[in-house]
Short mmCIF file of C-alpha atoms and ligand atoms in Angstrom, two decimals:
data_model
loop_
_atom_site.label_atom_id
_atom_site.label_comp_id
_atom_site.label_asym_id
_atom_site.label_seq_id
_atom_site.Cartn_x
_atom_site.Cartn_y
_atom_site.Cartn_z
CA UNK A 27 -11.61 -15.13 -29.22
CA UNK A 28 -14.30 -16.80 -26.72
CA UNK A 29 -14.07 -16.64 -23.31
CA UNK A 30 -11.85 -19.88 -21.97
CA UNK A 31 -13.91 -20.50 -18.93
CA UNK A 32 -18.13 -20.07 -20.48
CA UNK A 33 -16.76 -20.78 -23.86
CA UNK A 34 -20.06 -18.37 -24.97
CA UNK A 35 -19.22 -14.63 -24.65
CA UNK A 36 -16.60 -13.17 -26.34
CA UNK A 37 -13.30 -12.84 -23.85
CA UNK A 38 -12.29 -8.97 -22.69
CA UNK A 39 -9.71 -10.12 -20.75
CA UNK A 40 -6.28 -11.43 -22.25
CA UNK A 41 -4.50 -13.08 -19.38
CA UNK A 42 -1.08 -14.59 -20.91
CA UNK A 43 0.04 -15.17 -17.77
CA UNK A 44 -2.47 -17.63 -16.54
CA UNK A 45 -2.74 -19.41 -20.11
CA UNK A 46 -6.39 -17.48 -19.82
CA UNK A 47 -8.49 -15.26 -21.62
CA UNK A 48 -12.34 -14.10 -19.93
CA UNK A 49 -15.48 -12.67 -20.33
CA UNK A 50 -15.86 -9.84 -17.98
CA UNK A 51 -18.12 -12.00 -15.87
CA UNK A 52 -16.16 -15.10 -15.72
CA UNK A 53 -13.31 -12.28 -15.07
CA UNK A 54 -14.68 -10.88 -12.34
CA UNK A 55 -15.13 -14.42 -11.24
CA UNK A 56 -11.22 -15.34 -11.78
CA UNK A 57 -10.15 -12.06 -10.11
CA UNK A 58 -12.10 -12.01 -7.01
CA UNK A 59 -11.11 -15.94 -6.33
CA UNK A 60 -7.29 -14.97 -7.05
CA UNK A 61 -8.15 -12.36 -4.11
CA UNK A 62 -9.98 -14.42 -1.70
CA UNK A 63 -7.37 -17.40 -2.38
CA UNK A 64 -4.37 -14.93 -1.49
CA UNK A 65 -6.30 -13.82 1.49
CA UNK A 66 -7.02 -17.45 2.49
CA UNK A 67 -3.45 -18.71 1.82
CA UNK A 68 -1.63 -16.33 4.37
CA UNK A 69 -4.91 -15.94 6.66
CA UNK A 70 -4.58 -12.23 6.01
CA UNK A 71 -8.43 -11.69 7.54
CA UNK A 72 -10.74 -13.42 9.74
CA UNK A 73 -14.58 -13.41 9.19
CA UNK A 74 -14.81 -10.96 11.80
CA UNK A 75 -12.67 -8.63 11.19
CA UNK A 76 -13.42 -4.81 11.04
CA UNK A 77 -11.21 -3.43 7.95
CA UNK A 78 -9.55 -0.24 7.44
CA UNK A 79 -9.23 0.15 3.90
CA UNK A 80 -6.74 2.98 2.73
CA UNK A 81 -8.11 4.60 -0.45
CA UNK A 82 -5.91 6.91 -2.77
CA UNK A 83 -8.54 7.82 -5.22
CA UNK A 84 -5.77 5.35 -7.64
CA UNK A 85 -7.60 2.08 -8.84
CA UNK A 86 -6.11 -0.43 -6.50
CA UNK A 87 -6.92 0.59 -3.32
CA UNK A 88 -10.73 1.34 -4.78
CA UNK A 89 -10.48 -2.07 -6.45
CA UNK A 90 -9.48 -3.50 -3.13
CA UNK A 91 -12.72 -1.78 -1.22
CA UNK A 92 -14.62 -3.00 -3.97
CA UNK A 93 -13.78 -6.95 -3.43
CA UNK A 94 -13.93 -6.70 0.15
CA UNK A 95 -17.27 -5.48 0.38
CA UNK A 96 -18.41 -7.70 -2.27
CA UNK A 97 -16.83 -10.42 0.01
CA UNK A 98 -19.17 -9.72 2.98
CA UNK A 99 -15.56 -7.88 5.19
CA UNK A 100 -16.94 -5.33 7.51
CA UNK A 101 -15.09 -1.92 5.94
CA UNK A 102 -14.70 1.57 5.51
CA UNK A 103 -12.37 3.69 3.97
CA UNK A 104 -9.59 6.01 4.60
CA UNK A 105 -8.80 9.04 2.62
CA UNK A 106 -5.48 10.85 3.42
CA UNK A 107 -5.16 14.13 1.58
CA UNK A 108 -1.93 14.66 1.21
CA UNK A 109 -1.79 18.55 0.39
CA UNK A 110 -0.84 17.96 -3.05
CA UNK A 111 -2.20 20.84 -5.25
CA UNK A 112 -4.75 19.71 -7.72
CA UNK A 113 -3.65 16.24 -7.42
CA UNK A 114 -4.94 15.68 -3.70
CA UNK A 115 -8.69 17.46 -4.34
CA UNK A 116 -8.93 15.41 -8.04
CA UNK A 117 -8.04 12.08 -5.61
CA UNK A 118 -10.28 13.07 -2.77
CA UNK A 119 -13.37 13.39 -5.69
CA UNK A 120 -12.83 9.90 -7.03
CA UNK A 121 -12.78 8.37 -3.65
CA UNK A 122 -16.11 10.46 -1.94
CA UNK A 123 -18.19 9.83 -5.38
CA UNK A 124 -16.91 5.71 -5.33
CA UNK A 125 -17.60 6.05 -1.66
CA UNK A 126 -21.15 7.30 -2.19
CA UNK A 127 -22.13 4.98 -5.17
CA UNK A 128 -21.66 2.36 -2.23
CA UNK A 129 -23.70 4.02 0.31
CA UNK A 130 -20.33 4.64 2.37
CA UNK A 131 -18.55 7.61 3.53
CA UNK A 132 -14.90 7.67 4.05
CA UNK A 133 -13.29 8.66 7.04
CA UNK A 134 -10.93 11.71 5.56
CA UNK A 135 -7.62 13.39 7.28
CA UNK A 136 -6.62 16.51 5.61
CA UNK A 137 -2.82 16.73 6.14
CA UNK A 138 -3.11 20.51 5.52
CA UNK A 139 -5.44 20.95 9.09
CA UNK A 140 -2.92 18.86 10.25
CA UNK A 141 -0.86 21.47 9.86
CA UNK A 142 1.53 18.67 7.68
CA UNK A 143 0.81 19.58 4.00
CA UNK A 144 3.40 16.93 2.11
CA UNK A 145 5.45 19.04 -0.22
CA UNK A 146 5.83 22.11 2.32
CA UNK A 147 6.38 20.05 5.13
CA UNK A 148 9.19 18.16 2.94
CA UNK A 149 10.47 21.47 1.36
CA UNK A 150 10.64 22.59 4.96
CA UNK A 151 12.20 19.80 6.48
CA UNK A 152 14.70 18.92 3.48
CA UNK A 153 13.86 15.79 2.94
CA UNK A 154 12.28 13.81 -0.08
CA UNK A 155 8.47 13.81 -0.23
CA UNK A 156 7.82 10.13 0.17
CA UNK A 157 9.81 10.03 3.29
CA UNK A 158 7.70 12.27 5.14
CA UNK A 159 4.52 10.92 3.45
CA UNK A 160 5.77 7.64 4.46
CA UNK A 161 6.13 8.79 8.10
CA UNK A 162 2.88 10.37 8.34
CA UNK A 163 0.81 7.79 6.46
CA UNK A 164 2.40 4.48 8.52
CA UNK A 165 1.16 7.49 12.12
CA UNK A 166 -2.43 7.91 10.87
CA UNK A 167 -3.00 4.63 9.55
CA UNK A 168 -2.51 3.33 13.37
CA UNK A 169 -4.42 6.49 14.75
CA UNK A 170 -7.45 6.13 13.12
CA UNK A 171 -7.80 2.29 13.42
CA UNK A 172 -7.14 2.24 17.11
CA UNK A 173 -9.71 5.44 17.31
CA UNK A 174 -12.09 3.52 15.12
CA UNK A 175 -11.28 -0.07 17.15
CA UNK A 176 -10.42 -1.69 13.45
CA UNK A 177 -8.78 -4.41 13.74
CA UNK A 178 -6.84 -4.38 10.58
CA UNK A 179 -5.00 -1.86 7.93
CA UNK A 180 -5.30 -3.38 4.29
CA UNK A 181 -3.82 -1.23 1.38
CA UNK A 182 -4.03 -1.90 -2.77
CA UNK A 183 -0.25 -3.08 -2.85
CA UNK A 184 -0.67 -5.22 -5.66
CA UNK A 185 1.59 -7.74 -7.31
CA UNK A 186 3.81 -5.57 -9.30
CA UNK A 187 4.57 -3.12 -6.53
CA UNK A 188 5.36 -6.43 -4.17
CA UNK A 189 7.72 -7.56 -7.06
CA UNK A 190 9.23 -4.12 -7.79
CA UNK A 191 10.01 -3.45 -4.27
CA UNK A 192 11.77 -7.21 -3.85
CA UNK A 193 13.72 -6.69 -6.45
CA UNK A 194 14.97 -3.24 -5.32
CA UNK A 195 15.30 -4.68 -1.98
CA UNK A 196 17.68 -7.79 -3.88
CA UNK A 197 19.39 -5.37 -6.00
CA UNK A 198 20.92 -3.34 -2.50
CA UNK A 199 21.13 -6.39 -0.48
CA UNK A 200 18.65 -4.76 2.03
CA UNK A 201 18.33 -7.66 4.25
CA UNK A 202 16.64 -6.13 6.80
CA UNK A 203 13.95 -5.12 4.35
CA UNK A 204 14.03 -8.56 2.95
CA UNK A 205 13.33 -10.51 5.86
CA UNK A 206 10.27 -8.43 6.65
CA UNK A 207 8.48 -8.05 3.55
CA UNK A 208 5.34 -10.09 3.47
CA UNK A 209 1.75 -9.07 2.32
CA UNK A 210 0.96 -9.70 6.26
CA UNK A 211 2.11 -7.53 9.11
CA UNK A 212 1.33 -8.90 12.08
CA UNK A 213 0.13 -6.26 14.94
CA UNK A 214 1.22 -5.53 18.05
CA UNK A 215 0.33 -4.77 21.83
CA UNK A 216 0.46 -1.54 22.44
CA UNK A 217 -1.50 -0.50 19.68
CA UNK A 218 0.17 -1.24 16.26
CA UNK A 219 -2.27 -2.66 14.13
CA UNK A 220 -2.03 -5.65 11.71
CA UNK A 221 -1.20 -4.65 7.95
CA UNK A 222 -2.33 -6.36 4.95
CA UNK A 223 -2.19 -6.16 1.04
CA UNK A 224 -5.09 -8.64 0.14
CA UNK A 225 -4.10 -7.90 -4.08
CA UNK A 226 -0.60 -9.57 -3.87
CA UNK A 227 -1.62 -11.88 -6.04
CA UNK A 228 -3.13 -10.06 -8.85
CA UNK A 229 -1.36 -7.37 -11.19
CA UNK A 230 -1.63 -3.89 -12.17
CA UNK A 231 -2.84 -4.80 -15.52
CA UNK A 232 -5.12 -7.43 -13.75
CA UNK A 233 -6.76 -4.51 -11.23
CA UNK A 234 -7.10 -1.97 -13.69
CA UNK A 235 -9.15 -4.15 -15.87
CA UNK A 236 -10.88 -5.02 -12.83
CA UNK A 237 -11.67 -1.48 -12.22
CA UNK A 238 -12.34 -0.50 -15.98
CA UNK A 239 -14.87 -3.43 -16.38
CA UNK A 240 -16.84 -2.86 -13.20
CA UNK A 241 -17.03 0.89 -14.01
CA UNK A 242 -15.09 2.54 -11.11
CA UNK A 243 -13.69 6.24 -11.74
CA UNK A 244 -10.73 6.15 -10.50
CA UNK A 245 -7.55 8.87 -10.57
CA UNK A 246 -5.28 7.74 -13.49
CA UNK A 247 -2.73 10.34 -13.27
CA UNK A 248 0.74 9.33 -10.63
CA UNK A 249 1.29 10.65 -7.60
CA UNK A 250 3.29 13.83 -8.95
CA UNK A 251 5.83 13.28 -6.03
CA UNK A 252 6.64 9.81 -7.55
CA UNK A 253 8.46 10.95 -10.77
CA UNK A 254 11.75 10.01 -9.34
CA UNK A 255 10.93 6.92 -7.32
CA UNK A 256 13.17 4.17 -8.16
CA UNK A 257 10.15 1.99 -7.61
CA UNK A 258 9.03 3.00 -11.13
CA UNK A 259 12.22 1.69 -12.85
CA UNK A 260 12.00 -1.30 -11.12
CA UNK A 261 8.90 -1.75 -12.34
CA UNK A 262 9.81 -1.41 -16.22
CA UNK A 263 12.51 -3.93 -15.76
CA UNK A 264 10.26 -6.18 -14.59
CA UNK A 265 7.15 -5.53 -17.21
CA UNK A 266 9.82 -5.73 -19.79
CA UNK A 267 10.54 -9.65 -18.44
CA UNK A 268 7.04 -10.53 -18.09
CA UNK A 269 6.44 -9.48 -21.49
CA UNK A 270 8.73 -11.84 -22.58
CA UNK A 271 8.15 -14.44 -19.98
CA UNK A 272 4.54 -14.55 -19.17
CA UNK A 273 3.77 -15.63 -15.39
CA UNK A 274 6.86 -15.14 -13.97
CA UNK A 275 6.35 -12.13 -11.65
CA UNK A 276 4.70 -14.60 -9.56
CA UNK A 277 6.86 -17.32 -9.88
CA UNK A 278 9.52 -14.63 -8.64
CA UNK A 279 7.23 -13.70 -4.95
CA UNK A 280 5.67 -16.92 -4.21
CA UNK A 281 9.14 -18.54 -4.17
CA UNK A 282 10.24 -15.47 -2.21
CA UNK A 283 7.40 -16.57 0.22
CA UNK A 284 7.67 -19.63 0.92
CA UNK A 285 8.72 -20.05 4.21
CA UNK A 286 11.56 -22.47 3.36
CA UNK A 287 13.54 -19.33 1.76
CA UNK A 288 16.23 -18.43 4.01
CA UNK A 289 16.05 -14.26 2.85
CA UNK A 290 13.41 -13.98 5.01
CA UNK A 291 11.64 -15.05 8.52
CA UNK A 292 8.16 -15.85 8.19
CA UNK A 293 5.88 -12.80 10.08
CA UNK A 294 5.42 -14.77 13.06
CA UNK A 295 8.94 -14.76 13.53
CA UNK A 296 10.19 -11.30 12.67
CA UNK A 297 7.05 -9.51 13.46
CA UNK A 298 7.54 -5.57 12.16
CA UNK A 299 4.98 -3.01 12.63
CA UNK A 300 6.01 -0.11 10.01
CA UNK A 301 7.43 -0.36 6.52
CA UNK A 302 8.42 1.88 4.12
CA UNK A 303 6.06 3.36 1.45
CA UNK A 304 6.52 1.79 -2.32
CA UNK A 305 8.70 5.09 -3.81
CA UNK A 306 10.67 4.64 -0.09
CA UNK A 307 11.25 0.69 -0.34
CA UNK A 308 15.10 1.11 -0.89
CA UNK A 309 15.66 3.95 2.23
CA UNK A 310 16.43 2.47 5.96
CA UNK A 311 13.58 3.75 7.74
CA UNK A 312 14.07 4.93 11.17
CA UNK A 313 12.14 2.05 12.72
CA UNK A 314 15.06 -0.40 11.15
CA UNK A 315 17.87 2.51 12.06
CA UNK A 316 17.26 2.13 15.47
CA UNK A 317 16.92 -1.87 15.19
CA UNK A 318 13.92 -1.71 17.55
CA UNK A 319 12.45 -5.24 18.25
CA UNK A 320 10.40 -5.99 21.29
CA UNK A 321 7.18 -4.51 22.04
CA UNK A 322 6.51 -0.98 21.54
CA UNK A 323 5.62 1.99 24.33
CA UNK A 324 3.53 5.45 24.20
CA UNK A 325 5.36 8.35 22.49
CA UNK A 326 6.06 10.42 25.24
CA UNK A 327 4.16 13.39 23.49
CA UNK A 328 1.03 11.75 21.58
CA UNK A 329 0.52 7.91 23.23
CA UNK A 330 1.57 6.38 19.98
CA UNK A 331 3.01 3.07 20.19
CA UNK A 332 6.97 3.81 19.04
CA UNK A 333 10.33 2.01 20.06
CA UNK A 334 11.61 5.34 21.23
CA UNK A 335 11.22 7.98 23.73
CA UNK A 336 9.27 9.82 20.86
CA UNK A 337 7.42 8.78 17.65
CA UNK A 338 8.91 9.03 14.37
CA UNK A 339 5.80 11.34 13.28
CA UNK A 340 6.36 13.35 16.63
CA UNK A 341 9.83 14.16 16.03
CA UNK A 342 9.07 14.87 12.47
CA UNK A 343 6.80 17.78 13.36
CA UNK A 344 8.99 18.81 15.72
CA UNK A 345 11.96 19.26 13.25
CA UNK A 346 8.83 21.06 10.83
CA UNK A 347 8.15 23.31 13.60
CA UNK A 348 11.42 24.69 14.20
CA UNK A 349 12.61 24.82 10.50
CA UNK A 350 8.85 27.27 10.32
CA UNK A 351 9.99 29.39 13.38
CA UNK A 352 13.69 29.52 12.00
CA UNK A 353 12.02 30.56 8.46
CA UNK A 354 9.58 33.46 10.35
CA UNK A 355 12.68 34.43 12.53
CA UNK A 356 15.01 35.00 9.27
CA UNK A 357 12.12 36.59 7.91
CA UNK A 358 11.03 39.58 10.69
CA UNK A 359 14.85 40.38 10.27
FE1 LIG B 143 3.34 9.75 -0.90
FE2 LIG B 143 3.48 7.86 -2.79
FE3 LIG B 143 3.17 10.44 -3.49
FE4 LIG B 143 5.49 9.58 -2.47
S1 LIG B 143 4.59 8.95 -4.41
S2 LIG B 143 4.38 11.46 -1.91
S3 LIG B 143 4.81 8.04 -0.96
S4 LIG B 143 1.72 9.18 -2.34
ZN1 LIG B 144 4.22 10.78 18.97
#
């Protein structure tokens, strides 16, 4: 089959979706405008932005660092390892080797320094892995772009995750949740930062050909924390309608976006600093338990910006700290 677009090279790319199928250069072409245009529709950046990018070591988030340097966006990366055995170091290797084939070197927070390796800190705390990832992610994405005076967060939340997490979010009736989500999260004064997922208009299958095609190495394997998520079912539902019914995953979130739909207040109107992570989307987080609104104040122990006397990731390692000495205490008996 030839490319639809050059009509010369062979196509690579089988888009049914879009009635399309590319060469990889008039692919690359079609992806990176699908970008820009979902950037330029909900004025996620400004030309002079400074961007955060948040790199996993997965393909979307590399994809994502890819375009936006390739778009002229000031950027540099972030690499949170998590502490997962194996998994974390195999990420960590994709991201420093994409990093360096691009002259850049990521800024990198090693949760296990931190003293806040993921799976102990959940076993310790009893509570599910992607809640306390969650917590500590949304705290060091703010840290290190005040710290680094960025003026934005993006992330490689791409078009099925958006889709997968609405339709969790419709299946509970999580209104809250519903109102809020939007590829744009507006910042804040007193220092939450702006959050944006410049992919929400392409796909998985669309980034990972994206990635295969322009030769980034990127970690295939799943988060091994995610095996429950309900995220991933979600997902399947969803590929299995697709499938059948090319094009309408976005059908299903631009007419959740438009402003007109009553589910949700545009960002200017509900502005929300923190969200729950994708394997979290159907969990009240404690920014929406507490209802906070308003502007935000210093945690009374670190100076982030919280709604409460103390900040989610505060009390969090304060609940680690004591389960530890409780553990130690049980133990020298
Ligand atoms: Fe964190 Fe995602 Fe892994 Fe859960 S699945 S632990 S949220 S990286
Ligand atoms: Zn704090």
């Amino acid at each position: 089959m030839k490319c639809k677009r050059c009509r010369r090279a062979e196509a690579a790319v089988d888009l049914p979706s879009h009635h399309a199928a590319f060469c990889p250069d008039c692919f690359f072409l079609f992806f990176r405008r699908q970008v820009t245009e979902g950037i330029r529709k909900l004025r996620l950046l400004a030309p002079g932005d400074r961007v955060l990018v948040c790199v996993s070591g997965g393909k979307d988030s590399l994809v994502l660092w890819d375009v936006l340097m390739d778009e002229g966006y000031e950027t540099e990366g972030l690499f949170i390892d998590l502490g997962i055995d194996g998994y974390s170091d195999r990420s960590k290797e994709k991201v420093l080797a994409y990093a360096a084939s691009r002259g850049k070197t990521p800024i990198v927070v090693e949760l296990a320094k931190e003293g806040i390796p993921i799976p102990e800190a959940a076993r310790c705390v009893r509570m599910q892995e992607c809640s306390v990832c969650g917590t500590v992610k949304r705290y060091f994405f703010n840290r290190v772009a005040a710290e680094g005076k960025f003026t934005v967060v993006a992330t490689g939340h791409n078009l099925d995750d958006e889709t997968a997490r609405l339709l969790g979010n419709l299946l509970h009736w999580q209104r809250g949740h519903l109102a809020r989500q939007h590829p744009l999260l507006p910042g804040e004064e007193g220092g939450l930062v702006r959050k944006v997922k410049p992919l929400w208009r392409v796909s998985e299958v669309e980034t990972a050909a994206y990635g295969f095609l322009k030769g980034i190495d990127y970690v295939t394997e799943e988060c091994p924390m995610s095996e429950d998520a309900t995220s991933l079912v979600y997902k399947e539902a969803l590929s299995r309608i697709e499938d059948r019914m090319p094009g309408t995953r976005i059908v299903f979130y631009q007419g959740f976006l438009d402003p007109s739909n009553p589910l949700r207040k545009g960002p200017e109107a509900a502005p929300i600093p923190e969200e729950a992570p994708m394997a979290d989307a159907l969990r009240v987080t404690d920014v929406e338990a507490e209802g906070d609104t308003g502007t935000p104040r210093a945690c009374a122990a670190c100076g982030a910006p919280t709604y409460t006397e103390t900040c989610s990731f505060c009390r969090l390692k304060e609940r680690i700290r004591k389960a530890r000495s409780m553990r130690t205490a049980r133990g020298s008996r």
